[in-house]
Short mmCIF file of C-alpha atoms and ligand atoms in Angstrom, two decimals:
data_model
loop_
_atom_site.label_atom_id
_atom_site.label_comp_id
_atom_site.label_asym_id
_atom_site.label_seq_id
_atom_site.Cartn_x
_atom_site.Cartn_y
_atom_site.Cartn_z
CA UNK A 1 0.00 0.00 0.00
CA UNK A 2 2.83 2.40 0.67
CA UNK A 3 4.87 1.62 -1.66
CA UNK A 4 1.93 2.43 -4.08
CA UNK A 5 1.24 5.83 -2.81
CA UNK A 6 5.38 6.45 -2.71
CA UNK A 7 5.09 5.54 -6.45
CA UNK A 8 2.03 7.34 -7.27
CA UNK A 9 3.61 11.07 -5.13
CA UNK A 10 6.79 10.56 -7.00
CA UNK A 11 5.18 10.03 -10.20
CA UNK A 12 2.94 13.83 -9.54
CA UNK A 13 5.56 15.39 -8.11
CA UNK A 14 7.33 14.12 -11.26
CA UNK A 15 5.33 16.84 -13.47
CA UNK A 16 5.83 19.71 -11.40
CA UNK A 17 8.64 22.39 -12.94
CA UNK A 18 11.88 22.61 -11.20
CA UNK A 19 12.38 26.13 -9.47
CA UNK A 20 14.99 26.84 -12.37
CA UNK A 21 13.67 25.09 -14.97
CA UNK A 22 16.15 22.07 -16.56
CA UNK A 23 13.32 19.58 -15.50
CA UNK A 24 11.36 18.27 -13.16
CA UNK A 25 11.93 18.49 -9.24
CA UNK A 26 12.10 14.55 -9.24
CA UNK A 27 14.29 14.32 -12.44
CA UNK A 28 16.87 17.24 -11.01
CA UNK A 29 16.97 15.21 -7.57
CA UNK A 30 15.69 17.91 -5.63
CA UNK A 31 12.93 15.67 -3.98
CA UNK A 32 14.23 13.81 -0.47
CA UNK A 33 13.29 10.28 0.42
CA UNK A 34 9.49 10.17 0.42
CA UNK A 35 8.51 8.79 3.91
CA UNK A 36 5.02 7.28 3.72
CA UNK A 37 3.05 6.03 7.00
CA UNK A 38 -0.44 5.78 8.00
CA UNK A 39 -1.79 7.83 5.35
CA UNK A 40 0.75 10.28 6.08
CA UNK A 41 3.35 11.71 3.76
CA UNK A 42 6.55 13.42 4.39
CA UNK A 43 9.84 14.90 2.52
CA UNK A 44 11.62 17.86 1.38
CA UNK A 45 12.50 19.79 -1.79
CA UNK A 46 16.15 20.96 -1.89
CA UNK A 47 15.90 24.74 -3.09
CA UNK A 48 18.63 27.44 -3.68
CA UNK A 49 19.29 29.42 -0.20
CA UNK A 50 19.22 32.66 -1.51
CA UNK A 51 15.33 31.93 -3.27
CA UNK A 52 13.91 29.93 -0.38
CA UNK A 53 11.09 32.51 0.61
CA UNK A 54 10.01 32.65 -2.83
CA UNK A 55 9.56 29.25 -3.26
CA UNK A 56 6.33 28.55 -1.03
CA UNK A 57 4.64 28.30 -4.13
CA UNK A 58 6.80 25.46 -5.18
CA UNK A 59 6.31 24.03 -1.44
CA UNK A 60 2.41 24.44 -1.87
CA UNK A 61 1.97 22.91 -5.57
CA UNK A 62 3.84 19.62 -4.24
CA UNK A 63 1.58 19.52 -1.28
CA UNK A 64 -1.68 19.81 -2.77
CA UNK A 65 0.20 17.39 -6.33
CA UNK A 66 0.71 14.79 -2.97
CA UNK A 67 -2.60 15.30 -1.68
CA UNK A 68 -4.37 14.26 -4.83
CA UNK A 69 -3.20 10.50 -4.69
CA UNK A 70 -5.57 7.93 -3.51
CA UNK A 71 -4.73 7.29 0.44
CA UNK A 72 -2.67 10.28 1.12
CA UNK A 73 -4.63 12.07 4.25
CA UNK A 74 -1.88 14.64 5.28
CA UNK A 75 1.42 16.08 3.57
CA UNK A 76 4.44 17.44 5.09
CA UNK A 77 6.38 19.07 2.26
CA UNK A 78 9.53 21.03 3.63
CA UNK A 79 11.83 23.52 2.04
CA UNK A 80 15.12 22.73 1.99
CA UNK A 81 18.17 24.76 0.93
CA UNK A 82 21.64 23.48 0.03
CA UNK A 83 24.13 25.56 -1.47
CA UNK A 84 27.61 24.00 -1.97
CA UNK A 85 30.20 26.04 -1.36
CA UNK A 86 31.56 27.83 -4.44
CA UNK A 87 28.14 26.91 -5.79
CA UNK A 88 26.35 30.22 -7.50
CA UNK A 89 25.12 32.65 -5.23
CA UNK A 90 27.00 31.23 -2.68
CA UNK A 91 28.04 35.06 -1.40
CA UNK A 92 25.95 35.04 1.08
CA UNK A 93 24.66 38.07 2.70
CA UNK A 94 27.04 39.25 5.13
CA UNK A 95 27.17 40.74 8.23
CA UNK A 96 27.37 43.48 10.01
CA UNK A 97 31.15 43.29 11.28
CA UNK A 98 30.46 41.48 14.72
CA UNK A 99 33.65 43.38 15.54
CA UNK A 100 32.03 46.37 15.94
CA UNK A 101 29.28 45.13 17.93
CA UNK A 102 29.79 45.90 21.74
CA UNK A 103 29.35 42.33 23.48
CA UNK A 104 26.20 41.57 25.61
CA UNK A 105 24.79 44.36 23.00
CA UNK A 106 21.63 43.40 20.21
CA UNK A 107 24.03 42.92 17.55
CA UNK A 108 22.50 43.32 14.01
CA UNK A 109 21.48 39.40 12.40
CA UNK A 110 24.89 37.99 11.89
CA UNK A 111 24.78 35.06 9.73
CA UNK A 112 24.40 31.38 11.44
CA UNK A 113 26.28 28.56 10.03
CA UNK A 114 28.52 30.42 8.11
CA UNK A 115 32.03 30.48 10.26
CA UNK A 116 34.76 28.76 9.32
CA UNK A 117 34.33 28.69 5.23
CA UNK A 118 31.58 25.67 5.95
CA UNK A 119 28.91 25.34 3.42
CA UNK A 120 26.47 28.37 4.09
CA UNK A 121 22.69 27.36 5.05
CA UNK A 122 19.63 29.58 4.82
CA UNK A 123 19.39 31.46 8.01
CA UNK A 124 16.58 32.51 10.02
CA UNK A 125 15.73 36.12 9.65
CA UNK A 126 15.90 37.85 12.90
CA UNK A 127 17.39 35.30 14.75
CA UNK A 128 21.47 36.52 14.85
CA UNK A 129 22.37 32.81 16.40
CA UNK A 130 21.60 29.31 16.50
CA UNK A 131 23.40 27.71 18.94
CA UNK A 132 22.59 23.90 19.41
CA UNK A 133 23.40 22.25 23.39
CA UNK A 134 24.33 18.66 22.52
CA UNK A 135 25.37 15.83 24.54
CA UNK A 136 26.54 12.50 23.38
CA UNK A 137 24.24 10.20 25.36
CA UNK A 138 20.72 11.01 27.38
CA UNK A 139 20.29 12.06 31.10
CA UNK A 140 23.10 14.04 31.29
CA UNK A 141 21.32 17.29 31.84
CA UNK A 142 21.68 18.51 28.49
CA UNK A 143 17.97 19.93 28.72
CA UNK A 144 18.11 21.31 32.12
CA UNK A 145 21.35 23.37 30.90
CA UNK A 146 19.86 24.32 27.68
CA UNK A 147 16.82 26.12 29.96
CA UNK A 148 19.17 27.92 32.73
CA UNK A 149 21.59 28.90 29.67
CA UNK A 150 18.82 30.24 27.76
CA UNK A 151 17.76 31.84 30.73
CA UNK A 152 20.43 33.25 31.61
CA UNK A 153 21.51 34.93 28.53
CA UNK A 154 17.94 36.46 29.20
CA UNK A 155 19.05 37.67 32.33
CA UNK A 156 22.65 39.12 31.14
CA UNK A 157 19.92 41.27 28.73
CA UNK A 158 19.93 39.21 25.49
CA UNK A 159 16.74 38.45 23.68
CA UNK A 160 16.42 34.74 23.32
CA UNK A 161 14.90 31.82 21.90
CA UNK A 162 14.55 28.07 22.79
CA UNK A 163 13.65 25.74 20.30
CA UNK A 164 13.61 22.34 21.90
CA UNK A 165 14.53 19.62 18.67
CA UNK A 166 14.58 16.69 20.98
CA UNK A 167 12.76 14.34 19.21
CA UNK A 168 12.74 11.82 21.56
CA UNK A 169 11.94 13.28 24.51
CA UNK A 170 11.17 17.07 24.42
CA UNK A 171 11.30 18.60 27.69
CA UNK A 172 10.74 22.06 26.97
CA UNK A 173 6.89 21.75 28.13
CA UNK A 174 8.30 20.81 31.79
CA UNK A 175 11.18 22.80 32.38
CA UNK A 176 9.45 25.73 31.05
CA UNK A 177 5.67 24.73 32.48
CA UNK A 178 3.99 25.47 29.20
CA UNK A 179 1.57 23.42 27.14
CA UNK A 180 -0.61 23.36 24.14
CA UNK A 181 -0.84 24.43 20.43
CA UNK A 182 0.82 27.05 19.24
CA UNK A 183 -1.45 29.54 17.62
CA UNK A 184 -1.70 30.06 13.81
CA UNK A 185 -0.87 33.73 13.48
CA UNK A 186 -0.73 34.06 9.45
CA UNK A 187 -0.15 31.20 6.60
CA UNK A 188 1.62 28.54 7.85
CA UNK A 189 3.35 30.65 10.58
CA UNK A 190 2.74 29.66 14.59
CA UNK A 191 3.30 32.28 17.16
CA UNK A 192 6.44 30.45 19.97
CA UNK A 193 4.98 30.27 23.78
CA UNK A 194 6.04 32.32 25.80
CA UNK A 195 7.52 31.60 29.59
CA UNK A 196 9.97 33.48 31.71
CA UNK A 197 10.50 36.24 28.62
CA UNK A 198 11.42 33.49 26.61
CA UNK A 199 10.14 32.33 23.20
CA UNK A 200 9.64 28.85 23.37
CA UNK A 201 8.73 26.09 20.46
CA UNK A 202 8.75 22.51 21.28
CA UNK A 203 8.52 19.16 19.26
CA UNK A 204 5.95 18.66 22.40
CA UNK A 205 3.56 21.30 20.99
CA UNK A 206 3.37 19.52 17.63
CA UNK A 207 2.47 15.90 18.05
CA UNK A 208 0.09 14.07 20.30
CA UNK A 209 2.01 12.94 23.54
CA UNK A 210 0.96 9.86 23.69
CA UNK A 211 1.27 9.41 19.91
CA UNK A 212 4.83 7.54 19.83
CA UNK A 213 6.46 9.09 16.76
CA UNK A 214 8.80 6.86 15.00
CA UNK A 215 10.77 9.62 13.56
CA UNK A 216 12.22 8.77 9.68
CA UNK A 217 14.75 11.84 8.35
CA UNK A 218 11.81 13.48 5.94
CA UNK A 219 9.63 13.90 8.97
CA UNK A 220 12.53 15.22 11.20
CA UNK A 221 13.07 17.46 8.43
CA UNK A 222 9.73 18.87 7.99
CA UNK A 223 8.95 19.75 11.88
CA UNK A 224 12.94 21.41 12.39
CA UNK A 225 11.96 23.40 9.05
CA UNK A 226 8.53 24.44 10.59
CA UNK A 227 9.88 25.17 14.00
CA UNK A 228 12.81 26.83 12.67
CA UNK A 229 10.91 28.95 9.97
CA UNK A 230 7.48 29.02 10.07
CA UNK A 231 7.65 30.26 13.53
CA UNK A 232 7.15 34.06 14.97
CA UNK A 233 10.44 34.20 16.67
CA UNK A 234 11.19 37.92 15.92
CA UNK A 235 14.41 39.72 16.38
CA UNK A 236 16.11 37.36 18.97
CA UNK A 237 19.82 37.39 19.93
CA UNK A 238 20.17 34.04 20.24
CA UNK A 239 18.06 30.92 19.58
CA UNK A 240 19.00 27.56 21.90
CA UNK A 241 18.36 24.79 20.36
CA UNK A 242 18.26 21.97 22.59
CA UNK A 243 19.26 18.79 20.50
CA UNK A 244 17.94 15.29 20.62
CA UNK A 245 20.80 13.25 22.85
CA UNK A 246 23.39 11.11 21.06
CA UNK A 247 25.25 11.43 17.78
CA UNK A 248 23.25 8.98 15.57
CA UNK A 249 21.38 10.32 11.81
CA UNK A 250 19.31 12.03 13.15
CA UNK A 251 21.54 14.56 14.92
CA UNK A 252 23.69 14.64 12.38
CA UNK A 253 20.80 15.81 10.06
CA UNK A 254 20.33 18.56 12.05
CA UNK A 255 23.49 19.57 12.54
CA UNK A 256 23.66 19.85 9.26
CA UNK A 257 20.45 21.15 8.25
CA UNK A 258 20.07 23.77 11.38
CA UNK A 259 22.41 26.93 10.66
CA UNK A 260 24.40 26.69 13.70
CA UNK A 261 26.49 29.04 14.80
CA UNK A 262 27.88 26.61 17.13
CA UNK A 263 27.29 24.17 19.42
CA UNK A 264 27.66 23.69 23.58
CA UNK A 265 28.64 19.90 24.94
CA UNK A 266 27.16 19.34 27.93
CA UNK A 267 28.95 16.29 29.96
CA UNK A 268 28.97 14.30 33.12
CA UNK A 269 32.16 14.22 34.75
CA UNK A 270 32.28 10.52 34.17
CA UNK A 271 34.84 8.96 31.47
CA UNK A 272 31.75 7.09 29.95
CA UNK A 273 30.20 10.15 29.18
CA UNK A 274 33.41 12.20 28.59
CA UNK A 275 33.54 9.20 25.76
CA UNK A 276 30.21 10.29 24.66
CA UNK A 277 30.91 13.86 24.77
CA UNK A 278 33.97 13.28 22.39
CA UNK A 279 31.84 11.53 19.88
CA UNK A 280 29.30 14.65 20.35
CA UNK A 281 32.45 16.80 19.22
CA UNK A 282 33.47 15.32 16.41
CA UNK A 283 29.82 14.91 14.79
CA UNK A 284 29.79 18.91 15.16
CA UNK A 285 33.08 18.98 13.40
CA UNK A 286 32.02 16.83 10.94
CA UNK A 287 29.87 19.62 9.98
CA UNK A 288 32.20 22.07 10.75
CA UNK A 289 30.04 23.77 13.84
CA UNK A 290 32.18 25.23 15.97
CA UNK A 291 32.36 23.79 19.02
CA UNK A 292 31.89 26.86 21.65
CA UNK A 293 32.56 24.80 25.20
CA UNK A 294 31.78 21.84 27.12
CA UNK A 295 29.14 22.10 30.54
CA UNK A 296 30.20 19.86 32.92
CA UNK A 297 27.12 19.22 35.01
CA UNK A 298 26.45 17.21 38.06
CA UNK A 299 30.02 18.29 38.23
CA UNK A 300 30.63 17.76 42.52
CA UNK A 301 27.76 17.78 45.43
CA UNK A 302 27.61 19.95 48.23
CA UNK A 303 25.87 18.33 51.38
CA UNK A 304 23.01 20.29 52.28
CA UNK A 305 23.22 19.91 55.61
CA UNK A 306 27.04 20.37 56.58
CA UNK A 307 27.97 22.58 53.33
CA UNK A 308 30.78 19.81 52.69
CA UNK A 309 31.63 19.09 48.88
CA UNK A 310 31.76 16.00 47.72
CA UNK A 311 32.94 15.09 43.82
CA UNK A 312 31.03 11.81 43.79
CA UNK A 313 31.62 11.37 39.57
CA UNK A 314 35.02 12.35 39.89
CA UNK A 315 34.56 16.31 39.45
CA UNK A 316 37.02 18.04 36.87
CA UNK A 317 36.89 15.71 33.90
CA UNK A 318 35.47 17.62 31.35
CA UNK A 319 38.07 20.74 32.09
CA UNK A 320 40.97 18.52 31.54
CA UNK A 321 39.47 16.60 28.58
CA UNK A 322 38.59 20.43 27.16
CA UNK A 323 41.75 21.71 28.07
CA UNK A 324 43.12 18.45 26.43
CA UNK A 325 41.35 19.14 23.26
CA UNK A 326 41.98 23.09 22.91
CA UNK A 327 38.35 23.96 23.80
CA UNK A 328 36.81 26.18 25.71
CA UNK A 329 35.83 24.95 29.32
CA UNK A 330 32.13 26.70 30.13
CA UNK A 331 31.86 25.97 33.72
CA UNK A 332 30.71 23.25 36.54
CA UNK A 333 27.28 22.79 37.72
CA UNK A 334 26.95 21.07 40.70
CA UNK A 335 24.24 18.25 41.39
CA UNK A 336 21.92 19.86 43.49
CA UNK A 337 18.37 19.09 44.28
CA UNK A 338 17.55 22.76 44.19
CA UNK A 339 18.33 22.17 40.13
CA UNK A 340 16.15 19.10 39.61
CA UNK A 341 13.57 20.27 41.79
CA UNK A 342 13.05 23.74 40.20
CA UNK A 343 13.20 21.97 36.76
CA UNK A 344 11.11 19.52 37.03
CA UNK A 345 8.16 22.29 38.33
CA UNK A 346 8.28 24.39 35.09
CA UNK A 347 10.56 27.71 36.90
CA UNK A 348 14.31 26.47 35.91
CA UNK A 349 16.96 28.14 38.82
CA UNK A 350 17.72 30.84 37.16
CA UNK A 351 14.17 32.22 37.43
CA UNK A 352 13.49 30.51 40.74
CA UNK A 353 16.47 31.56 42.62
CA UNK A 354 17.98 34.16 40.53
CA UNK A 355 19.77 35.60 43.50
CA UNK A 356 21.37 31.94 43.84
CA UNK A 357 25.07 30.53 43.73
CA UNK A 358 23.40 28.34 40.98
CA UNK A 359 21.66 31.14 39.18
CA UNK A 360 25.33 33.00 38.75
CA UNK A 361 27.19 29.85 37.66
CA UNK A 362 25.12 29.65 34.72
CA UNK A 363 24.80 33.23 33.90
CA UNK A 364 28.75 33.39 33.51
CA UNK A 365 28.18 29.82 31.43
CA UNK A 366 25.46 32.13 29.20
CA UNK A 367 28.19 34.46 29.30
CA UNK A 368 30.82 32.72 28.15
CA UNK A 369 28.97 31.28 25.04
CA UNK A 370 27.86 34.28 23.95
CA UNK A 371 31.14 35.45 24.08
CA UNK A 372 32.24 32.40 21.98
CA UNK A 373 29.45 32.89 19.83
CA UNK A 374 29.83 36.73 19.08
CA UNK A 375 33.81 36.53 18.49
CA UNK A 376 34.35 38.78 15.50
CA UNK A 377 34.43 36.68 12.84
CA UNK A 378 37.34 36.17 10.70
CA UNK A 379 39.28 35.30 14.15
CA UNK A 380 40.92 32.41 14.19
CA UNK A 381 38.97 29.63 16.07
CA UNK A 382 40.58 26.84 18.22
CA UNK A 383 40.31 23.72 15.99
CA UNK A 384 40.79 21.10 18.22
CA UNK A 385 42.90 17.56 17.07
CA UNK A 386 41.03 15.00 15.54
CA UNK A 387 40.14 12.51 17.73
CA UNK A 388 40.46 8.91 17.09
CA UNK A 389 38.29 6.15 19.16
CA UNK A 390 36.35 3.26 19.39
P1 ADP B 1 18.89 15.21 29.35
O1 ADP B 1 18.28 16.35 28.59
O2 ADP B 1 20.38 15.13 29.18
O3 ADP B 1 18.23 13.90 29.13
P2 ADP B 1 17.67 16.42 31.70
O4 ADP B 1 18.04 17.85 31.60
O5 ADP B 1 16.28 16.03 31.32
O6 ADP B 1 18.72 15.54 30.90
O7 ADP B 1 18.03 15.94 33.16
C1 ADP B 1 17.78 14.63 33.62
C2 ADP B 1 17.35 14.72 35.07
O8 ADP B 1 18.45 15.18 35.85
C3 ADP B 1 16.21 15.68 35.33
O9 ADP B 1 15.36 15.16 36.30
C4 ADP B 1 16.91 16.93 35.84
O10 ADP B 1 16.10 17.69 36.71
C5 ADP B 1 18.09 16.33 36.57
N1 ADP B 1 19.25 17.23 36.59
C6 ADP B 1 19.88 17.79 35.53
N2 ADP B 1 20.93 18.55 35.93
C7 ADP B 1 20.96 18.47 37.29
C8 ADP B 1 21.80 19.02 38.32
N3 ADP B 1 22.84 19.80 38.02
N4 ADP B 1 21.49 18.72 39.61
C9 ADP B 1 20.44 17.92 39.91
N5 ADP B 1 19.63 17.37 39.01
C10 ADP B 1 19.87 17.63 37.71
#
């Protein structure tokens, strides 16, 4: 059955023009794998960066070409753009000189994804930067840090973002204690939440909870285009993205597909996960994202009682292994119940204590990233060895 539909949607998408002529989208290879489930039909059209806004009509023939076959009940049809390096138009627009923005300041857009020579991606108009907080395996505290960094930044006066990509678990709902649909504003566009000043889009606000997703690239591709770009996010200094855990496809897709401008590990002091953070480093660089810093969280445990420190995981592993690797070290977060508890109620520490030991270590953490993250560009960046393992 869905191999029929997949052969029927190729075949209509098969008469529909090419945004430069030369052919047909399907012909020119412009059309993604074509993920078909339950009636439901997803993949994306590679189009030229520089056109991408203008090619919604493109977006909308192939949706309503897909909805036409026999069986098809919904279509998710998602704009892609590619452009190879050296490719035409491949100037992208530039910047403002970050140089001559003060830091801490609403710099002017700078363009995401484009440091380091890497292959320019369409960028989000408005949004200056994408960074992405990664971690190599789950229950680290990636999403915990992504909320107090966002935060944070908030509270050192930037305007900011969160875009929670976790596909397998998004915890944005919790840690920010906001639910529901997103409303429709205009089109296609959805207006973020809102919580603690913060614009907030979750994977959570666009499927069913208890509908378990299995999660193919097309359809990851579709709802990080729609959150990324058919969202209200306004002028915003920076947008967190908080990433799905691990280093599989699926992270790698986004790495690639998201225009980062770079990317925060967040580790356990433990060597297993100081393993996983390395692999977590070298899928950025894969893509060359800058890697802005390792977090290293439940870093040492104060006794609440007596005030004594303890470093139960073996505290400090992350420095060295950053120091190790030429990268910046963003700062230790210690386990705390104060964290999880705040957290896990919807008003992260930052907001709940913001007067707090904990509340200061991550504002210097926001700090430091957005340091990382506004360097002028054109500086030289710390490109760490490659790393060999497994
Ligand atoms: P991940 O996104 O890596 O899966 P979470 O941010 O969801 O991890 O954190 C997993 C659990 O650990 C949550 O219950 C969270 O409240 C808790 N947690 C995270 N960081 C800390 C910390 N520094 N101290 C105490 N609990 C923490």
């Amino acid at each position: 059955m869905s191999d029929a539909i997949k052969a029927e949607v190729l075949e209509r998408l098969g008469r529909i023009a090419g945004p430069e002529g030369g052919g047909d989208i399907v012909s020119l290879g412009l059309v993604s794998d074509v993920f078909v489930s339950d009636g439901r039909v997803a993949f994306s059209i590679t189009v030229p960066a520089d056109r991408a806004r203008e090619m919604e009509p493109l977006r909308l023939a192939a949706e309503s070409a897909v909805k036409s076959v026999p069986g098809v009940e919904k279509a998710m049809v998602a704009l892609t753009a590619e452009r190879k390096p050296g490719s035409q138009g491949s100037q992208a627009p530039q910047a403002a000189p970050a140089a001559a923005a003060p830091r801490h300041s609403h710099a002017p857009a700078a363009p995401q994804g484009q440091r380091q020579g890497g292959p320019a991606k369409a960028g989000v108009p408005g949004v200056a930067h994408i960074i992405a907080v990664a971690s190599g395996k789950g229950g680290v505290g990636k999403s915990t840090t992504t909320a107090n960094i966002a935060l944070g930044m908030k509270a050192n006066g930037l305007r900011v973002g969160v875009m929670d990509a976790d596909i397998y678990g998004p915890s944005v709902p919790r840690l920010f204690g906001v639910s529901g649909r997103p409303e429709q504003v205009e089109g296609r566009i959805l207006k973020p939440l809102e919580a603690h000043g913060i614009k907030v889009m979750s994977i959570g606000f666009m499927v069913e909870e208890d509908t378990p997703m299995i999660w193919r690239g097309p359809m990851v591709m579709s709802a990080l285009t729609q959150m990324l770009r058919e969202v209200a996010w306004g002028e915003l200094d920076a947008l967190v993205v908080d990433m799905p855990p691990g280093t599989g496809d699926a992270q790698l897709t986004m790495a690639q597909q998201v225009p980062l401008s770079g990317a925060v590990i967040v580790s356990t002091p433990q060597d297993l996960a100081l393993i996983d953070a390395r692999k977590g480093l070298n899928m950025f660089r894969r893509v060359d994202v800058p890697v802005l810093g390792i977090v290293e969280n439940m870093s040492y445990f104060i006794a609440p009682d007596t005030g004594k420190r303890y470093d139960i995981f073996g505290h400090g592993g992350a420095r060295a292994e950053a120091e190790r690797l030429d990268i910046p070290f963003l700062g230790e977060v210690p386990l705390d119940m104060d964290i999880r508890i705040n957290s896990d109620t919807g008003t992260p520490i930052v907001v709940a204590d913001p007067d707090g030991a904990h509340a200061k270590v991550y504002r210097q953490i926001a700090a430091k990233v957005w340091d990382e993250v506004s360097r002028p560009m054109g500086e030289v960046r710390r490109t760490a060895p490659a790393i060999v393992f497994d």
